Coordinates of C-alpha atoms in Angstrom, one line a residue:
X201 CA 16.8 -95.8 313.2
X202 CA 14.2 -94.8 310.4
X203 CA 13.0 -98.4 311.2
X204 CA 12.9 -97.9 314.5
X205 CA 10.6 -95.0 314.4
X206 CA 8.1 -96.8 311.9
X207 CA 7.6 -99.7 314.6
X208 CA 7.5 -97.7 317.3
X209 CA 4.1 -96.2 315.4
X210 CA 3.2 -99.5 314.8
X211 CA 2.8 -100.6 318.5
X212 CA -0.9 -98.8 318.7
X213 CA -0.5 -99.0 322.8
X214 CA 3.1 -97.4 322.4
X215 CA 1.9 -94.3 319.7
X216 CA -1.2 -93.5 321.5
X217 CA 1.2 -92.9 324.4
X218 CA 3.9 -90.7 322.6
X219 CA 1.1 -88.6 320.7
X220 CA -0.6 -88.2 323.9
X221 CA 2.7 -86.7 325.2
X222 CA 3.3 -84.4 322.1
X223 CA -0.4 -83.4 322.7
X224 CA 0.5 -82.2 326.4
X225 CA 3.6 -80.5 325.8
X226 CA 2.1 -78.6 322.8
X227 CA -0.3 -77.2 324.8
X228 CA 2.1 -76.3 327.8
X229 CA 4.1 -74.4 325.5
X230 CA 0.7 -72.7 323.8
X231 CA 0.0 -71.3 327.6
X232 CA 3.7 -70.1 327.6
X233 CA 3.3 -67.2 325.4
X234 CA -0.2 -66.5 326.5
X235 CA 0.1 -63.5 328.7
X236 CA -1.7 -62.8 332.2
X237 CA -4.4 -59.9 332.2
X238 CA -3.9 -56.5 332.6
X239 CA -0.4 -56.9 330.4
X240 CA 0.5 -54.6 327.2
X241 CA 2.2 -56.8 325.3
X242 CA 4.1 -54.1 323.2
X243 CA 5.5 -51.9 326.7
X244 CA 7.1 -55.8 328.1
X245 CA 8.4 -56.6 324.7
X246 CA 10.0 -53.1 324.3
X247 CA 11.1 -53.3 328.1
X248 CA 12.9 -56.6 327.3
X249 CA 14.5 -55.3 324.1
X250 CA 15.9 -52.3 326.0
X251 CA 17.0 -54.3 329.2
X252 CA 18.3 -57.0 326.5
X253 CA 22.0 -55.3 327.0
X254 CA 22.1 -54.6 331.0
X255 CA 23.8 -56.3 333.4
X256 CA 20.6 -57.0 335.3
X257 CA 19.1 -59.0 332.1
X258 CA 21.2 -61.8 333.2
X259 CA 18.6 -62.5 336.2
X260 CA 15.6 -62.3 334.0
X261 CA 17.2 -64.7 331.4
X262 CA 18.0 -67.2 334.8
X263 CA 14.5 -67.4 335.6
X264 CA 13.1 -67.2 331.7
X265 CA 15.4 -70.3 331.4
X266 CA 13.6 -72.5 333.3
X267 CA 10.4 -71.3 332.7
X268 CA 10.5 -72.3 328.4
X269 CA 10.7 -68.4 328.1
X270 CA 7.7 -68.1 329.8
X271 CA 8.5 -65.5 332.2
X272 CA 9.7 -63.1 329.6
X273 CA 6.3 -63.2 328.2
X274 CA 4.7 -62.7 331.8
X275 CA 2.6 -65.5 330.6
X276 CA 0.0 -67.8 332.2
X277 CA 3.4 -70.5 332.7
X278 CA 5.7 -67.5 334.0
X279 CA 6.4 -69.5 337.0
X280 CA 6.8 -73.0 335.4
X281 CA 6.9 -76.1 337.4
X282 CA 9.9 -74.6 339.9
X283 CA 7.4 -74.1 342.7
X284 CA 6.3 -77.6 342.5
X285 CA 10.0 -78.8 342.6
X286 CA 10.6 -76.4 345.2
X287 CA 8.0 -77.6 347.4
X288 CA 9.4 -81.0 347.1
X289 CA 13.1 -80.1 348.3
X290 CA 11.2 -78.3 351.1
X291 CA 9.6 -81.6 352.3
X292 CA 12.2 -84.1 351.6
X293 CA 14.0 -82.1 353.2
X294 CA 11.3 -81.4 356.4
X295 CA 11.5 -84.9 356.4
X296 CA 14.6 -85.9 357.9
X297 CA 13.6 -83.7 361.0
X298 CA 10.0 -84.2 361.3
X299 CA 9.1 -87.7 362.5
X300 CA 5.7 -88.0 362.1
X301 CA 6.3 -86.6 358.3
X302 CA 8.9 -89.6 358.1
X303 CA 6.5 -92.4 359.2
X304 CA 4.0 -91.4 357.1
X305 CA 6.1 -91.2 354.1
X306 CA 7.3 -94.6 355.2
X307 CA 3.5 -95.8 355.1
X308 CA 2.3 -97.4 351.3
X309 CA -1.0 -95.5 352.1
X310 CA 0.9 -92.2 353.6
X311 CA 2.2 -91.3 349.6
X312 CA -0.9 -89.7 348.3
X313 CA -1.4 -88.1 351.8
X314 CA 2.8 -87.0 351.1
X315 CA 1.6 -86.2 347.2
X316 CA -1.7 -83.6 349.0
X317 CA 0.9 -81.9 351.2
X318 CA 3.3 -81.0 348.1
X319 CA 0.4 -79.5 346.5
X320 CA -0.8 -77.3 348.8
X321 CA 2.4 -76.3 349.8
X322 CA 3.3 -75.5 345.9
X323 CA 0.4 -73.4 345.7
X324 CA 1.1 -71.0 348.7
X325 CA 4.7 -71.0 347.1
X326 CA 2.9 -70.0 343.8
X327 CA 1.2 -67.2 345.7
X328 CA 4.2 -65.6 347.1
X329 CA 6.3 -65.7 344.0
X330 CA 3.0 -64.4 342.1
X331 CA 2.7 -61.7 344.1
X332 CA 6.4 -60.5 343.6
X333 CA 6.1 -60.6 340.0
X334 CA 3.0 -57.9 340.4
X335 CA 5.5 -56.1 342.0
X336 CA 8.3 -56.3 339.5
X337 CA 4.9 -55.5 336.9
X338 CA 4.8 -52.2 338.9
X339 CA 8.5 -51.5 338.2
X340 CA 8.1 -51.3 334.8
X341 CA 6.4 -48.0 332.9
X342 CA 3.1 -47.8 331.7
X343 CA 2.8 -51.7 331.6
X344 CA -0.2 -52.2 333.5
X345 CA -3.9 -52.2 331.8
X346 CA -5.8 -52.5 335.2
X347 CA -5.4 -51.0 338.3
X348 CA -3.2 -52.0 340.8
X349 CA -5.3 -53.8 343.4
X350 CA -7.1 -55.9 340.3
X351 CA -4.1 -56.5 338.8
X352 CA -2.3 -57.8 342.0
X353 CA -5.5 -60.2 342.4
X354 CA -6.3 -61.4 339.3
X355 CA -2.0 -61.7 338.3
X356 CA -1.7 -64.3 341.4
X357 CA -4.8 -66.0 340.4
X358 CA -4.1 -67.1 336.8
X359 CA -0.1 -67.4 337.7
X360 CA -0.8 -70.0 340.4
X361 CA -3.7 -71.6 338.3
X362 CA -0.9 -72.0 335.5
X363 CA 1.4 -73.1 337.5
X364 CA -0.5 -76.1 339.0
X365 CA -2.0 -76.9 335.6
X366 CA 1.5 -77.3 334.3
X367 CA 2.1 -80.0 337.8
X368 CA -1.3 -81.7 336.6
X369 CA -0.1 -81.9 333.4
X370 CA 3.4 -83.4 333.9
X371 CA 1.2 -86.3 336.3
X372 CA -1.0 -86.8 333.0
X373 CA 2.1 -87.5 330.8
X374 CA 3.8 -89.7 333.5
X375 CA 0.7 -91.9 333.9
X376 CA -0.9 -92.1 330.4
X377 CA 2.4 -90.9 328.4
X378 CA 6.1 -91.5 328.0
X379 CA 8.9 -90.4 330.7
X380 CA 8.5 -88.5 333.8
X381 CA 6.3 -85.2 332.5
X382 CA 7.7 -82.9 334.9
X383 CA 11.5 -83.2 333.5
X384 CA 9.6 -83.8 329.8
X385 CA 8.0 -79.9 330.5
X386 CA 11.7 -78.6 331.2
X387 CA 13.1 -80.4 328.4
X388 CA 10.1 -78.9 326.3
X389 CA 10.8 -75.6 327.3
X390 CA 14.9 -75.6 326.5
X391 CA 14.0 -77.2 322.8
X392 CA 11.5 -74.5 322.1
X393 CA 14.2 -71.5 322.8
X394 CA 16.8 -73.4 320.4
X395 CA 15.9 -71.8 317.3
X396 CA 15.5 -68.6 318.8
X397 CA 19.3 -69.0 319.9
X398 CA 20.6 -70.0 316.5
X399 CA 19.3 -66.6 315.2
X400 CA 20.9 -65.0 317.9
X401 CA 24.0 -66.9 317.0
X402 CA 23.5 -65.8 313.3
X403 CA 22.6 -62.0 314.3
X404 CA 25.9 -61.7 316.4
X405 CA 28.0 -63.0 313.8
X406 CA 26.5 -61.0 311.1
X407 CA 27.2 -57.8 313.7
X408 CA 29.9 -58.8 314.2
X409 CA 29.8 -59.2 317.8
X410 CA 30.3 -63.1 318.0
X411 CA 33.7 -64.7 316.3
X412 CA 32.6 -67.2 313.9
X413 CA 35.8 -69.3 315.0
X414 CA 35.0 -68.9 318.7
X415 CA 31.6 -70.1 317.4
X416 CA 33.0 -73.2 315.7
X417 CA 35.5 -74.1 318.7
X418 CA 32.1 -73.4 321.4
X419 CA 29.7 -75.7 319.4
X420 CA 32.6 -78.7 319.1
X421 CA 33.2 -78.1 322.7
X422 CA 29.3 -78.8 323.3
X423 CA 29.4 -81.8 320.8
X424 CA 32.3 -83.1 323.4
X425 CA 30.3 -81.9 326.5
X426 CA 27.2 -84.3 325.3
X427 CA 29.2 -87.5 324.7
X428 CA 30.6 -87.3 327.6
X429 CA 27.4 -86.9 329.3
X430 CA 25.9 -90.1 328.0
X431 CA 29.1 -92.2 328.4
X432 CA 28.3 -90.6 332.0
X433 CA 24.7 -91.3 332.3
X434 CA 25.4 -95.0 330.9
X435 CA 28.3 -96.1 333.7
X436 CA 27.3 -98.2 336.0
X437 CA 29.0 -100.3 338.9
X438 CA 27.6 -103.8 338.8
X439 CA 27.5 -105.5 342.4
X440 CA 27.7 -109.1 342.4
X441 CA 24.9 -110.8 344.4
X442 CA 24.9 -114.7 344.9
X443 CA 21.2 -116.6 345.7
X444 CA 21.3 -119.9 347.5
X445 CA 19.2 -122.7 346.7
X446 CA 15.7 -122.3 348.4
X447 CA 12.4 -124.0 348.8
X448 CA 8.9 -121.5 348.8
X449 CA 6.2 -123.8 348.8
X450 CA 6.4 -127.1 346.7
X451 CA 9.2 -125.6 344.3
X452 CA 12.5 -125.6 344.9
X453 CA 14.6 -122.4 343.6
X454 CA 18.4 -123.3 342.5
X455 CA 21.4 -121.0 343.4
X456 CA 21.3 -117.7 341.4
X457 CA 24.2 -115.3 340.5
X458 CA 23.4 -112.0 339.3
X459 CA 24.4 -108.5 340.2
X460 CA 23.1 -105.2 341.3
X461 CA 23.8 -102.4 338.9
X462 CA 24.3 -99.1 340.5
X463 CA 25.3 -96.1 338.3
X464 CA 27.8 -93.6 338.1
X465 CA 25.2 -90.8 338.5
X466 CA 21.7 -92.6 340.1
X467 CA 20.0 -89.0 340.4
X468 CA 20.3 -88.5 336.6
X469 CA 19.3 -84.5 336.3
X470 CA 17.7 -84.2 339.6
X471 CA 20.6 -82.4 341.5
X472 CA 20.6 -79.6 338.8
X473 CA 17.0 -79.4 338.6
X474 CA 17.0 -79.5 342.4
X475 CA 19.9 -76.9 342.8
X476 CA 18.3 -74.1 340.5
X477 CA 15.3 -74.4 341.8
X478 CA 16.6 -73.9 345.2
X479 CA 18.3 -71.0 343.6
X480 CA 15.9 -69.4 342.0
X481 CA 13.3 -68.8 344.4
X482 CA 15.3 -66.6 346.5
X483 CA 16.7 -65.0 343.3
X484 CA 13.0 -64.1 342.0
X485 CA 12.2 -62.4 345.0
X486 CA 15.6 -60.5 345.6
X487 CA 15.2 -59.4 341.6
X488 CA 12.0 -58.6 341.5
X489 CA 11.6 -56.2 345.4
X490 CA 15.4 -54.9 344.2
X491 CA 13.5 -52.0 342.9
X492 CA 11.5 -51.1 346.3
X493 CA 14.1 -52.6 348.3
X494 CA 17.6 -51.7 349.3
X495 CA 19.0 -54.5 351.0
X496 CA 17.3 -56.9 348.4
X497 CA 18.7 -54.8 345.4
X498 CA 21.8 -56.3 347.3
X499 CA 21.2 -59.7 347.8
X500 CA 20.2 -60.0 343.8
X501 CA 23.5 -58.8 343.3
X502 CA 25.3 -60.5 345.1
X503 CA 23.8 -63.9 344.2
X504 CA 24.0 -62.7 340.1
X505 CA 24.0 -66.4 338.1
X506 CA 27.5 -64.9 336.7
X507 CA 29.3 -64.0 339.6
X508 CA 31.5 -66.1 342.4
X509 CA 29.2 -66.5 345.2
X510 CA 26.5 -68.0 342.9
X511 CA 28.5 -70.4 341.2
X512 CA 30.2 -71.9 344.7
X513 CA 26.8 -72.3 346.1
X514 CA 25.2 -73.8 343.0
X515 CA 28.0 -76.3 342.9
X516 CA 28.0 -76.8 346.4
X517 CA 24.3 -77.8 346.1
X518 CA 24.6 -80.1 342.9
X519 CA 26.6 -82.6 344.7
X520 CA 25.1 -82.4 348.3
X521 CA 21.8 -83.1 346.5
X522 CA 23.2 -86.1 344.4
X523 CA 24.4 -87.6 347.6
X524 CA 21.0 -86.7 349.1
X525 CA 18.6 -87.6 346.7
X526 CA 21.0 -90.9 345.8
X527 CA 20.6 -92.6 349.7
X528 CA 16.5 -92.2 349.3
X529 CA 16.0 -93.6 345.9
X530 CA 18.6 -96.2 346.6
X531 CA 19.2 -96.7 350.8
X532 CA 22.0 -99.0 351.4
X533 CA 20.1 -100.4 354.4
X534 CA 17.1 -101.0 352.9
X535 CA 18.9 -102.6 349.8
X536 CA 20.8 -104.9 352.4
X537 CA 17.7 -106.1 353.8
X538 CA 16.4 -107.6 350.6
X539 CA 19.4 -109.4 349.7
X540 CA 19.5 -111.1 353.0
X541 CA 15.6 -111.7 353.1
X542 CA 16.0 -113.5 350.1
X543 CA 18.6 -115.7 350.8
X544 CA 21.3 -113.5 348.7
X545 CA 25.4 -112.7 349.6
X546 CA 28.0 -110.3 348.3
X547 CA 30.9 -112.4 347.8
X548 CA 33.5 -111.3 350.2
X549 CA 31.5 -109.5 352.5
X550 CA 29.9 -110.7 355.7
X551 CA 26.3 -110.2 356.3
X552 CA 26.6 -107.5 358.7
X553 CA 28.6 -105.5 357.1
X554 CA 27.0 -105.4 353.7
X555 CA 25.1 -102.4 354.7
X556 CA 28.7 -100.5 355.1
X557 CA 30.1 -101.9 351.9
X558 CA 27.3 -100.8 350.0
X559 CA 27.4 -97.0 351.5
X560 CA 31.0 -97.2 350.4
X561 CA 30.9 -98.0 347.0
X562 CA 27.7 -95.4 346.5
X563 CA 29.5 -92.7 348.2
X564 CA 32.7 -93.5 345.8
X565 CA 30.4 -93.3 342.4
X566 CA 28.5 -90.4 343.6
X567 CA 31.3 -88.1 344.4
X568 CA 32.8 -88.3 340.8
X569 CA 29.5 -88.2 339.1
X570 CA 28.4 -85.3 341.0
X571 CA 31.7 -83.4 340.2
X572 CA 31.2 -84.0 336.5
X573 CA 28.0 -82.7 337.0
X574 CA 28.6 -79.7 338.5
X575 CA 31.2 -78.9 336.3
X576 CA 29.3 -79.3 333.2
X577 CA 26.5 -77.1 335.1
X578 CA 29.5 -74.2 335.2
X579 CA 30.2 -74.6 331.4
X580 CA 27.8 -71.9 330.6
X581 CA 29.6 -69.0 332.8
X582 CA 32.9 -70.0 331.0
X583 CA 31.6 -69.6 327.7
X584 CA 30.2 -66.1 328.5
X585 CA 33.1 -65.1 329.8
X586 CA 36.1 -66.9 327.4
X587 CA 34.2 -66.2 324.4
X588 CA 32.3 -63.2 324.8
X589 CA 28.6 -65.7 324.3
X590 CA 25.2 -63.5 325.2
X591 CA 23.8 -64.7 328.5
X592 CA 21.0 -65.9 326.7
X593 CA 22.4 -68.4 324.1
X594 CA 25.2 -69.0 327.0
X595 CA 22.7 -70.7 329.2
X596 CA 20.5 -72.3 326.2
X597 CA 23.6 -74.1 325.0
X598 CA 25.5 -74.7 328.0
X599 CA 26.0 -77.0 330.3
X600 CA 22.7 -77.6 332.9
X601 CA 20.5 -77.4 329.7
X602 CA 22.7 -80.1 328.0
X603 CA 22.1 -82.3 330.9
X604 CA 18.8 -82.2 331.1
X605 CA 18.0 -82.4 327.5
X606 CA 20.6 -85.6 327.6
X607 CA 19.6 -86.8 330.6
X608 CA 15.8 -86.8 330.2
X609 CA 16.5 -88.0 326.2
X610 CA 18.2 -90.8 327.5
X611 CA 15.7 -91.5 330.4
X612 CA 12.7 -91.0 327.6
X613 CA 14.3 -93.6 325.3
X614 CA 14.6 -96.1 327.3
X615 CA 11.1 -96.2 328.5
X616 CA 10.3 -96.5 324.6
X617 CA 13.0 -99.1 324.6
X618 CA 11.1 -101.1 326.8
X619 CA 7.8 -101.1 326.1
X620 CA 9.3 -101.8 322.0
X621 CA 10.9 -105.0 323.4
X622 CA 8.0 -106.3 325.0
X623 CA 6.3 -106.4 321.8
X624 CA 9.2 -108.0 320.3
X625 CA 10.7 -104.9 318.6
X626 CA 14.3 -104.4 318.8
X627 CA 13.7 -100.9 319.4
X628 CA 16.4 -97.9 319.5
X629 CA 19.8 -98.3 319.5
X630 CA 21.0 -96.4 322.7
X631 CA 24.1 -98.1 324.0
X632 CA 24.6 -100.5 326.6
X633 CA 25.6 -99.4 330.3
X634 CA 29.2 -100.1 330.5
X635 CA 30.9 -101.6 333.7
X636 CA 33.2 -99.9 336.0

């Protein structure tokens, strides 16, 4: 491993790319505890610190989650990059019903004109969520430096500035770093609250409030919860493909037998990432108008990140969106048509019907994969609960933020893994997929 890390330096193309990366996220998380204008710093922290033991801190710590603790700081980064993945369900989603959407999307050229739309749409997104935090601002005593109308306007300038500075910085560490930077700022944002948890772990023991032995038995459960996420996130169900013999030009190809690998979970973290961002757009608004806003006061309530109704819809929506987002990144039809088109057969399984057997076994690796997700996104709510765990270590150390930080990890490494072995490293030692 140590020898791993000293070549990976030693590639110059490869450590320009993972300082470059570090670079990024450093600054993402600078902007996170930067606060917008017109803020007293001292009236939110004390706000926090008395709201810290009411049942209604459980929504704030939902949305600081994904945010890096951003929102708790009503920083530049309060909104993170959830309006940006919002915007995206929004369109995929717009797409299956909208035609003209879905031929343009099917057009090489129509993706930047696709990539346009999901920005503008994330910034009137931006907008509205910004202007129900100025809302929630008002809520709070004595908070605001600036009047009203000037806080409103400047608040929902910087927030949705931040925001889409955080989207054009994930695009700068996909294309000149490692990984996919949107999941990378997420991942960046869990790590950074980890030490803030442990002394929250240490605190509650010293108070006596936490049980060091249900702290032992909650950390070997999580030590469980992440092996069984990468054994997980490295199954894969290999398809056997035959290749006849074929002539292109003057060269004449011999017959070919290889296989198509398709994993036990092809979305990876998407689904969660997908789910609570879904979630927590309505939730934000519902939390934040609750105080102006009977029926709203309600709905927050009612869709609590603890109670039933959340938890059936959030589950609901993890595996609906692994079976969505798995038939566009890998369509059975469209995966049919290559094999034919270049001469290829699935032993045992007639031309025609290859698009059928290829939905079949997708549909029977998703549906497990997806129920081990969601389950491992519920782990959280059962640790609160069985041992008594504050919301906010709860969620830190639980399950959605263990798959992300596996998930992305995992995803991460093997992008180093392969630009290592095309230098002729060997690279990290990360397991090989195993066959189901």
């Amino acid at each position: 491993m140590a020898n791993s890390l000293v070549d990976m330096f030693r590639i110059k193309d490869l450590r320009r790319k993972v300082l470059i990366t570090l670079g990024l996220l450093i600054i993402s998380r600078v902007g996170a505890v930067i606060p917008i204008p017109g803020i007293d710093p001292n009236v939110l922290t004390t706000y926090f610190l008395a709201q810290s033991n009411s049942s209604s801190f459980g929504l704030t710590e939902y949305l600081n989650f994904f945010s890096g603790g951003a929102f708790e700081n009503f920083s530049l980064f309060m909104l993170g990059v959830m309006p940006y993945i919002s915007m995206q369900i929004i369109l995929q989603l717009m797409l299956l019903v909208v035609p003209s959407l879905k031929k343009l999307a099917q057009d090489p050229a129509g993706n930047k004109k696709i990539q346009q739309i999901t920005r503008y749409g994330t910034i009137v997104v931006c907008l509205i969520q910004s202007f129900v935090v100025t809302i929630y601002a008002r809520s709070i005593p004595n908070l605001l430096t600036l009047g009203i109308v000037q806080f409103t306007l400047i608040a929902m300038l910087t927030v949705t500035t931040g925001s889409m500075f955080l989207v054009w910085l994930g695009d700068k560490i996909t294309q000149w770093g490692i990984g996919n930077g949107i999941s990378l700022l997420i991942f960046a944002g869990i790590v950074a609250r980890i030490p803030d948890g442990c002394v929250q772990i240490a605190h509650g023991i010293s108070a006596g409030t936490l049980n060091p032995l249900s702290v032992i038995i909650v950390a070997l459960m999580f030590l469980v919860v992440i092996a069984l996420v990468v054994y997980e996130e490295q199954g894969v169900r290999k398809i056997p493909v035959n290749y006849a013999r074929r002539i292109v030009g003057r060269r004449m190809y011999g017959a070919q037998n290889t296989y198509i690998p398709l994993k036990l979970n092809p979305s990876n973290v998407i689904p969660v990432i997908f789910a609570s961002a879904l979630l927590s757009f309505p939730l934000q608004i519902a939390s934040s108008l609750g105080t102006r806003v009977r029926w709203m006061a309600r709905f927050a309530e009612w869709l609590n990140p603890q109670g039933a109704p959340y938890l059936i819809i959030y589950t609901l929506l993890i595996i609906a969106f692994a079976f969505f987002y798995t038939q566009i990144s890998m369509n059975p039809v469209e995966m049919a048509k290559q094999i034919r088109e270049n001469g290829g057969s699935i032993p045992g399984i007639r031309s025609e019907k290859m698009e059928e057997y290829l939905s079949k076994v997708l549909n029977r690796i998703v549906l497990p994969g997806s129920l081990f997700l969601a389950f491992i996104a519920l782990i959280p709510t059962l640790v609160q609960k069985l041992f008594s765990f504050p919301p906010q270590v709860a969620m830190l150390f639980g399950g959605t933020s263990l798959i992300i930080m596996v998930g992305v990890d995992l995803d991460t490494m093997r992008q180093i893994e392969g630009l290592m072995q095309m230098h002729h490293y060997d690279g990290f030692t990360v397991g090989k997929n195993r066959s189901l």
